[in-house]
mmCIF file with all atom_site columns, C-alpha atoms in Angstrom:
data_model
loop_
_atom_site.group_PDB
_atom_site.id
_atom_site.type_symbol
_atom_site.label_atom_id
_atom_site.label_alt_id
_atom_site.label_comp_id
_atom_site.label_asym_id
_atom_site.label_entity_id
_atom_site.label_seq_id
_atom_site.pdbx_PDB_ins_code
_atom_site.Cartn_x
_atom_site.Cartn_y
_atom_site.Cartn_z
_atom_site.occupancy
_atom_site.B_iso_or_equiv
_atom_site.pdbx_formal_charge
_atom_site.auth_seq_id
_atom_site.auth_comp_id
_atom_site.auth_asym_id
_atom_site.auth_atom_id
_atom_site.pdbx_PDB_model_num
ATOM 1   C CA . MET H 1 1   ? 0.113   0.167  -0.043  1.00 0.00 ? 1   MET H CA 1
ATOM 2   C CA . GLU H 1 2   ? 2.754   2.703  0.785   1.00 0.00 ? 2   GLU H CA 1
ATOM 3   C CA . VAL H 1 3   ? 4.849   1.940  -1.882  1.00 0.00 ? 3   VAL H CA 1
ATOM 4   C CA . ASN H 1 4   ? 1.751   2.289  -4.411  1.00 0.00 ? 4   ASN H CA 1
ATOM 5   C CA . ARG H 1 5   ? 1.196   5.720  -2.558  1.00 0.00 ? 5   ARG H CA 1
ATOM 6   C CA . ILE H 1 6   ? 5.212   6.722  -3.081  1.00 0.00 ? 6   ILE H CA 1
ATOM 7   C CA . LYS H 1 7   ? 5.085   5.422  -6.414  1.00 0.00 ? 7   LYS H CA 1
ATOM 8   C CA . SER H 1 8   ? 1.875   7.754  -7.110  1.00 0.00 ? 8   SER H CA 1
ATOM 9   C CA . PHE H 1 9   ? 3.546   10.687 -5.665  1.00 0.00 ? 9   PHE H CA 1
ATOM 10  C CA . PHE H 1 10  ? 6.565   10.408 -7.908  1.00 0.00 ? 10  PHE H CA 1
ATOM 11  C CA . PHE H 1 11  ? 4.523   9.179  -10.985 1.00 0.00 ? 11  PHE H CA 1
ATOM 12  C CA . PRO H 1 12  ? 0.872   10.786 -11.163 1.00 0.00 ? 12  PRO H CA 1
ATOM 13  C CA . ASP H 1 13  ? 0.303   10.322 -14.871 1.00 0.00 ? 13  ASP H CA 1
ATOM 14  C CA . PRO H 1 14  ? 1.470   6.245  -15.176 1.00 0.00 ? 14  PRO H CA 1
ATOM 15  C CA . GLN H 1 15  ? -0.230  6.042  -18.337 1.00 0.00 ? 15  GLN H CA 1
ATOM 16  C CA . SER H 1 16  ? 1.628   8.707  -20.258 1.00 0.00 ? 16  SER H CA 1
ATOM 17  C CA . LYS H 1 17  ? 5.365   7.448  -21.041 1.00 0.00 ? 17  LYS H CA 1
ATOM 18  C CA . ARG H 1 18  ? 6.598   10.502 -21.664 1.00 0.00 ? 18  ARG H CA 1
ATOM 19  C CA . TYR H 1 19  ? 5.996   11.729 -18.177 1.00 0.00 ? 19  TYR H CA 1
ATOM 20  C CA . VAL H 1 20  ? 7.578   8.718  -16.499 1.00 0.00 ? 20  VAL H CA 1
ATOM 21  C CA . THR H 1 21  ? 10.675  8.588  -18.893 1.00 0.00 ? 21  THR H CA 1
ATOM 22  C CA . LEU H 1 22  ? 11.357  12.129 -17.701 1.00 0.00 ? 22  LEU H CA 1
ATOM 23  C CA . THR H 1 23  ? 11.006  11.328 -14.011 1.00 0.00 ? 23  THR H CA 1
ATOM 24  C CA . TYR H 1 24  ? 13.016  8.018  -14.104 1.00 0.00 ? 24  TYR H CA 1
ATOM 25  C CA . ILE H 1 25  ? 15.720  10.785 -15.915 1.00 0.00 ? 25  ILE H CA 1
ATOM 26  C CA . THR H 1 26  ? 15.276  13.102 -13.293 1.00 0.00 ? 26  THR H CA 1
ATOM 27  C CA . ILE H 1 27  ? 15.354  10.310 -10.278 1.00 0.00 ? 27  ILE H CA 1
ATOM 28  C CA . TYR H 1 28  ? 18.589  9.009  -12.402 1.00 0.00 ? 28  TYR H CA 1
ATOM 29  C CA . MET H 1 29  ? 19.991  12.640 -12.295 1.00 0.00 ? 29  MET H CA 1
ATOM 30  C CA . LEU H 1 30  ? 19.244  12.868 -8.671  1.00 0.00 ? 30  LEU H CA 1
ATOM 31  C CA . ALA H 1 31  ? 21.334  10.125 -7.899  1.00 0.00 ? 31  ALA H CA 1
ATOM 32  C CA . LEU H 1 32  ? 24.273  11.060 -9.532  1.00 0.00 ? 32  LEU H CA 1
ATOM 33  C CA . LEU H 1 33  ? 24.161  14.692 -8.312  1.00 0.00 ? 33  LEU H CA 1
ATOM 34  C CA . ILE H 1 34  ? 23.613  12.977 -4.700  1.00 0.00 ? 34  ILE H CA 1
ATOM 35  C CA . ALA H 1 35  ? 26.828  10.643 -5.404  1.00 0.00 ? 35  ALA H CA 1
ATOM 36  C CA . GLY H 1 36  ? 28.234  13.759 -7.226  1.00 0.00 ? 36  GLY H CA 1
ATOM 37  C CA . VAL H 1 37  ? 28.020  15.784 -4.385  1.00 0.00 ? 37  VAL H CA 1
ATOM 38  C CA . ILE H 1 38  ? 29.795  13.013 -1.832  1.00 0.00 ? 38  ILE H CA 1
ATOM 39  C CA . TYR H 1 39  ? 32.588  12.481 -4.213  1.00 0.00 ? 39  TYR H CA 1
ATOM 40  C CA . VAL H 1 40  ? 33.187  16.360 -4.023  1.00 0.00 ? 40  VAL H CA 1
ATOM 41  C CA . TRP H 1 41  ? 33.368  16.642 -1.054  1.00 0.00 ? 41  TRP H CA 1
ATOM 42  C CA . TYR H 1 42  ? 36.256  14.716 -0.282  1.00 0.00 ? 42  TYR H CA 1
ATOM 43  C CA . HIS H 1 43  ? 38.217  16.352 -2.390  1.00 0.00 ? 43  HIS H CA 1
ATOM 44  C CA . VAL H 1 44  ? 37.485  20.158 -1.956  1.00 0.00 ? 44  VAL H CA 1
ATOM 45  C CA . PRO H 1 45  ? 39.443  22.252 0.547   1.00 0.00 ? 45  PRO H CA 1
ATOM 46  C CA . ASP H 1 46  ? 38.341  23.104 3.703   1.00 0.00 ? 46  ASP H CA 1
ATOM 47  C CA . ILE H 1 47  ? 37.550  26.866 2.284   1.00 0.00 ? 47  ILE H CA 1
ATOM 48  C CA . ILE H 1 48  ? 35.571  27.240 -0.802  1.00 0.00 ? 48  ILE H CA 1
ATOM 49  C CA . PRO H 1 49  ? 34.864  29.840 -3.371  1.00 0.00 ? 49  PRO H CA 1
ATOM 50  C CA . ILE H 1 50  ? 30.685  29.814 -2.826  1.00 0.00 ? 50  ILE H CA 1
ATOM 51  C CA . HIS H 1 51  ? 30.086  33.146 -4.692  1.00 0.00 ? 51  HIS H CA 1
ATOM 52  C CA . PHE H 1 52  ? 31.524  34.372 -8.489  1.00 0.00 ? 52  PHE H CA 1
ATOM 53  C CA . SER H 1 53  ? 31.336  37.309 -9.881  1.00 0.00 ? 53  SER H CA 1
ATOM 54  C CA . LEU H 1 54  ? 30.401  38.076 -13.421 1.00 0.00 ? 54  LEU H CA 1
ATOM 55  C CA . GLY H 1 55  ? 33.816  37.801 -14.519 1.00 0.00 ? 55  GLY H CA 1
ATOM 56  C CA . GLY H 1 56  ? 34.152  34.154 -13.160 1.00 0.00 ? 56  GLY H CA 1
ATOM 57  C CA . LYS H 1 57  ? 36.042  35.623 -10.410 1.00 0.00 ? 57  LYS H CA 1
ATOM 58  C CA . PRO H 1 58  ? 35.383  34.263 -6.877  1.00 0.00 ? 58  PRO H CA 1
ATOM 59  C CA . ASP H 1 59  ? 34.366  36.901 -4.901  1.00 0.00 ? 59  ASP H CA 1
ATOM 60  C CA . ILE H 1 60  ? 32.933  35.164 -1.189  1.00 0.00 ? 60  ILE H CA 1
ATOM 61  C CA . TYR H 1 61  ? 34.678  31.735 0.224   1.00 0.00 ? 61  TYR H CA 1
ATOM 62  C CA . GLY H 1 62  ? 33.062  30.060 2.731   1.00 0.00 ? 62  GLY H CA 1
ATOM 63  C CA . SER H 1 63  ? 32.845  26.618 4.461   1.00 0.00 ? 63  SER H CA 1
ATOM 64  C CA . LYS H 1 64  ? 32.783  23.662 2.229   1.00 0.00 ? 64  LYS H CA 1
ATOM 65  C CA . LYS H 1 65  ? 29.761  22.793 4.257   1.00 0.00 ? 65  LYS H CA 1
ATOM 66  C CA . HIS H 1 66  ? 27.774  24.746 1.396   1.00 0.00 ? 66  HIS H CA 1
ATOM 67  C CA . ILE H 1 67  ? 28.610  21.962 -0.964  1.00 0.00 ? 67  ILE H CA 1
ATOM 68  C CA . TRP H 1 68  ? 25.463  20.476 1.074   1.00 0.00 ? 68  TRP H CA 1
ATOM 69  C CA . GLU H 1 69  ? 23.164  22.815 -0.581  1.00 0.00 ? 69  GLU H CA 1
ATOM 70  C CA . LEU H 1 70  ? 23.592  21.004 -4.343  1.00 0.00 ? 70  LEU H CA 1
ATOM 71  C CA . ILE H 1 71  ? 21.589  18.543 -2.842  1.00 0.00 ? 71  ILE H CA 1
ATOM 72  C CA . PHE H 1 72  ? 19.106  20.582 -0.588  1.00 0.00 ? 72  PHE H CA 1
ATOM 73  C CA . VAL H 1 73  ? 17.934  23.052 -3.135  1.00 0.00 ? 73  VAL H CA 1
ATOM 74  C CA . PRO H 1 74  ? 17.012  20.468 -5.990  1.00 0.00 ? 74  PRO H CA 1
ATOM 75  C CA . VAL H 1 75  ? 15.584  17.857 -3.593  1.00 0.00 ? 75  VAL H CA 1
ATOM 76  C CA . VAL H 1 76  ? 13.225  20.339 -2.431  1.00 0.00 ? 76  VAL H CA 1
ATOM 77  C CA . ILE H 1 77  ? 12.522  21.192 -5.603  1.00 0.00 ? 77  ILE H CA 1
ATOM 78  C CA . PHE H 1 78  ? 11.765  18.071 -6.944  1.00 0.00 ? 78  PHE H CA 1
ATOM 79  C CA . LEU H 1 79  ? 9.536   17.219 -4.129  1.00 0.00 ? 79  LEU H CA 1
ATOM 80  C CA . VAL H 1 80  ? 7.413   20.609 -4.242  1.00 0.00 ? 80  VAL H CA 1
ATOM 81  C CA . ILE H 1 81  ? 6.593   20.244 -8.078  1.00 0.00 ? 81  ILE H CA 1
ATOM 82  C CA . SER H 1 82  ? 5.875   16.417 -7.201  1.00 0.00 ? 82  SER H CA 1
ATOM 83  C CA . ALA H 1 83  ? 3.168   17.540 -4.713  1.00 0.00 ? 83  ALA H CA 1
ATOM 84  C CA . ILE H 1 84  ? 1.653   19.957 -7.189  1.00 0.00 ? 84  ILE H CA 1
ATOM 85  C CA . LEU H 1 85  ? 1.663   17.492 -10.008 1.00 0.00 ? 85  LEU H CA 1
ATOM 86  C CA . GLN H 1 86  ? -0.154  14.753 -7.600  1.00 0.00 ? 86  GLN H CA 1
ATOM 87  C CA . SER H 1 87  ? -2.658  17.596 -6.889  1.00 0.00 ? 87  SER H CA 1
ATOM 88  C CA . ASN H 1 88  ? -5.733  18.341 -9.011  1.00 0.00 ? 88  ASN H CA 1
ATOM 89  C CA . LEU H 1 89  ? -4.556  22.141 -8.612  1.00 0.00 ? 89  LEU H CA 1
ATOM 90  C CA . ILE H 1 90  ? -3.553  21.962 -12.393 1.00 0.00 ? 90  ILE H CA 1
ATOM 91  C CA . LYS H 1 91  ? -6.721  20.534 -13.658 1.00 0.00 ? 91  LYS H CA 1
ATOM 92  C CA . LYS H 1 92  ? -8.756  23.023 -11.078 1.00 0.00 ? 92  LYS H CA 1
ATOM 93  C CA . THR H 1 93  ? -6.963  26.052 -12.881 1.00 0.00 ? 93  THR H CA 1
ATOM 94  C CA . PHE H 1 94  ? -7.970  25.636 -16.293 1.00 0.00 ? 94  PHE H CA 1
ATOM 95  C CA . ARG H 1 95  ? -11.447 24.713 -15.311 1.00 0.00 ? 95  ARG H CA 1
ATOM 96  C CA . SER H 1 96  ? -14.351 27.068 -16.877 1.00 0.00 ? 96  SER H CA 1
ATOM 97  C CA . ASN H 1 97  ? -18.313 27.230 -16.623 1.00 0.00 ? 97  ASN H CA 1
ATOM 98  C CA . TYR H 1 98  ? -18.298 26.600 -20.707 1.00 0.00 ? 98  TYR H CA 1
ATOM 99  C CA . PRO H 1 99  ? -18.897 23.103 -21.860 1.00 0.00 ? 99  PRO H CA 1
ATOM 100 C CA . ASP H 1 100 ? -17.460 23.750 -25.078 1.00 0.00 ? 100 ASP H CA 1
ATOM 101 C CA . ASN H 1 101 ? -14.016 25.000 -23.892 1.00 0.00 ? 101 ASN H CA 1
ATOM 102 C CA . SER H 1 102 ? -13.379 21.451 -21.874 1.00 0.00 ? 102 SER H CA 1
ATOM 103 C CA . LYS H 1 103 ? -10.787 19.983 -24.734 1.00 0.00 ? 103 LYS H CA 1
ATOM 104 C CA . HIS H 1 104 ? -9.235  23.431 -24.396 1.00 0.00 ? 104 HIS H CA 1
ATOM 105 C CA . GLU H 1 105 ? -8.770  22.861 -20.840 1.00 0.00 ? 105 GLU H CA 1
ATOM 106 C CA . ARG H 1 106 ? -7.405  19.205 -21.378 1.00 0.00 ? 106 ARG H CA 1
ATOM 107 C CA . VAL H 1 107 ? -4.890  20.548 -23.978 1.00 0.00 ? 107 VAL H CA 1
ATOM 108 C CA . TYR H 1 108 ? -3.463  23.873 -21.247 1.00 0.00 ? 108 TYR H CA 1
ATOM 109 C CA . ALA H 1 109 ? -3.509  21.284 -18.235 1.00 0.00 ? 109 ALA H CA 1
ATOM 110 C CA . GLU H 1 110 ? -1.287  18.670 -20.119 1.00 0.00 ? 110 GLU H CA 1
ATOM 111 C CA . GLU H 1 111 ? 0.617   21.345 -21.619 1.00 0.00 ? 111 GLU H CA 1
ATOM 112 C CA . SER H 1 112 ? 1.315   22.929 -17.829 1.00 0.00 ? 112 SER H CA 1
ATOM 113 C CA . LYS H 1 113 ? 1.996   19.393 -16.304 1.00 0.00 ? 113 LYS H CA 1
ATOM 114 C CA . TRP H 1 114 ? 4.733   19.160 -19.163 1.00 0.00 ? 114 TRP H CA 1
ATOM 115 C CA . ILE H 1 115 ? 6.232   22.586 -18.449 1.00 0.00 ? 115 ILE H CA 1
ATOM 116 C CA . LEU H 1 116 ? 6.410   21.114 -14.706 1.00 0.00 ? 116 LEU H CA 1
ATOM 117 C CA . TYR H 1 117 ? 7.805   17.868 -15.344 1.00 0.00 ? 117 TYR H CA 1
ATOM 118 C CA . LEU H 1 118 ? 10.683  19.701 -17.585 1.00 0.00 ? 118 LEU H CA 1
ATOM 119 C CA . LEU H 1 119 ? 11.463  22.114 -14.993 1.00 0.00 ? 119 LEU H CA 1
ATOM 120 C CA . ARG H 1 120 ? 11.634  19.806 -12.571 1.00 0.00 ? 120 ARG H CA 1
ATOM 121 C CA . ALA H 1 121 ? 14.189  17.823 -14.618 1.00 0.00 ? 121 ALA H CA 1
ATOM 122 C CA . GLY H 1 122 ? 15.715  21.077 -15.862 1.00 0.00 ? 122 GLY H CA 1
ATOM 123 C CA . VAL H 1 123 ? 16.509  22.299 -12.093 1.00 0.00 ? 123 VAL H CA 1
ATOM 124 C CA . VAL H 1 124 ? 18.127  19.051 -11.168 1.00 0.00 ? 124 VAL H CA 1
ATOM 125 C CA . LEU H 1 125 ? 20.229  19.132 -14.487 1.00 0.00 ? 125 LEU H CA 1
ATOM 126 C CA . VAL H 1 126 ? 21.834  22.481 -13.600 1.00 0.00 ? 126 VAL H CA 1
ATOM 127 C CA . PHE H 1 127 ? 22.395  21.586 -10.222 1.00 0.00 ? 127 PHE H CA 1
ATOM 128 C CA . CYS H 1 128 ? 24.192  18.663 -11.783 1.00 0.00 ? 128 CYS H CA 1
ATOM 129 C CA . ALA H 1 129 ? 26.356  20.986 -13.892 1.00 0.00 ? 129 ALA H CA 1
ATOM 130 C CA . ILE H 1 130 ? 27.310  23.220 -10.867 1.00 0.00 ? 130 ILE H CA 1
ATOM 131 C CA . THR H 1 131 ? 28.106  20.111 -9.295  1.00 0.00 ? 131 THR H CA 1
ATOM 132 C CA . ALA H 1 132 ? 30.069  19.196 -12.259 1.00 0.00 ? 132 ALA H CA 1
ATOM 133 C CA . THR H 1 133 ? 32.220  22.369 -12.170 1.00 0.00 ? 133 THR H CA 1
ATOM 134 C CA . ALA H 1 134 ? 32.689  21.893 -8.380  1.00 0.00 ? 134 ALA H CA 1
ATOM 135 C CA . TYR H 1 135 ? 34.537  19.294 -8.881  1.00 0.00 ? 135 TYR H CA 1
ATOM 136 C CA . PHE H 1 136 ? 36.594  20.292 -11.663 1.00 0.00 ? 136 PHE H CA 1
ATOM 137 C CA . GLN H 1 137 ? 37.536  23.227 -10.174 1.00 0.00 ? 137 GLN H CA 1
ATOM 138 C CA . SER H 1 138 ? 38.819  21.147 -7.421  1.00 0.00 ? 138 SER H CA 1
ATOM 139 C CA . ILE H 1 139 ? 41.157  19.024 -9.634  1.00 0.00 ? 139 ILE H CA 1
#
């Protein structure tokens, strides 16, 4: 019972192959991100640059504890977007009182869901790139 609840949280649209595929890719990227952050943690010095100017020069330094933010932020965003996708919020947003607009409402709702799936994957991808950059800066 609990396994089905967890599965339906991450895969609210099991009938759509593109949603399921993108969710698997996103979860795989999250796993890579977590592994990458753990690996980077052991290879960076205790004081690291945590902010860079537009010219690419570090302008703020801090403890390497800030590396854990690279996991926290995308995981929270992943969970929040998953909760939004699980709720009926998207369907309710495009509901109107006109019966002839039901097809358009479904199209708008599907497009909105697809954008949220892409946003969820995009955020994780950006943080994977930041982690990779942190790794290559530490070499």
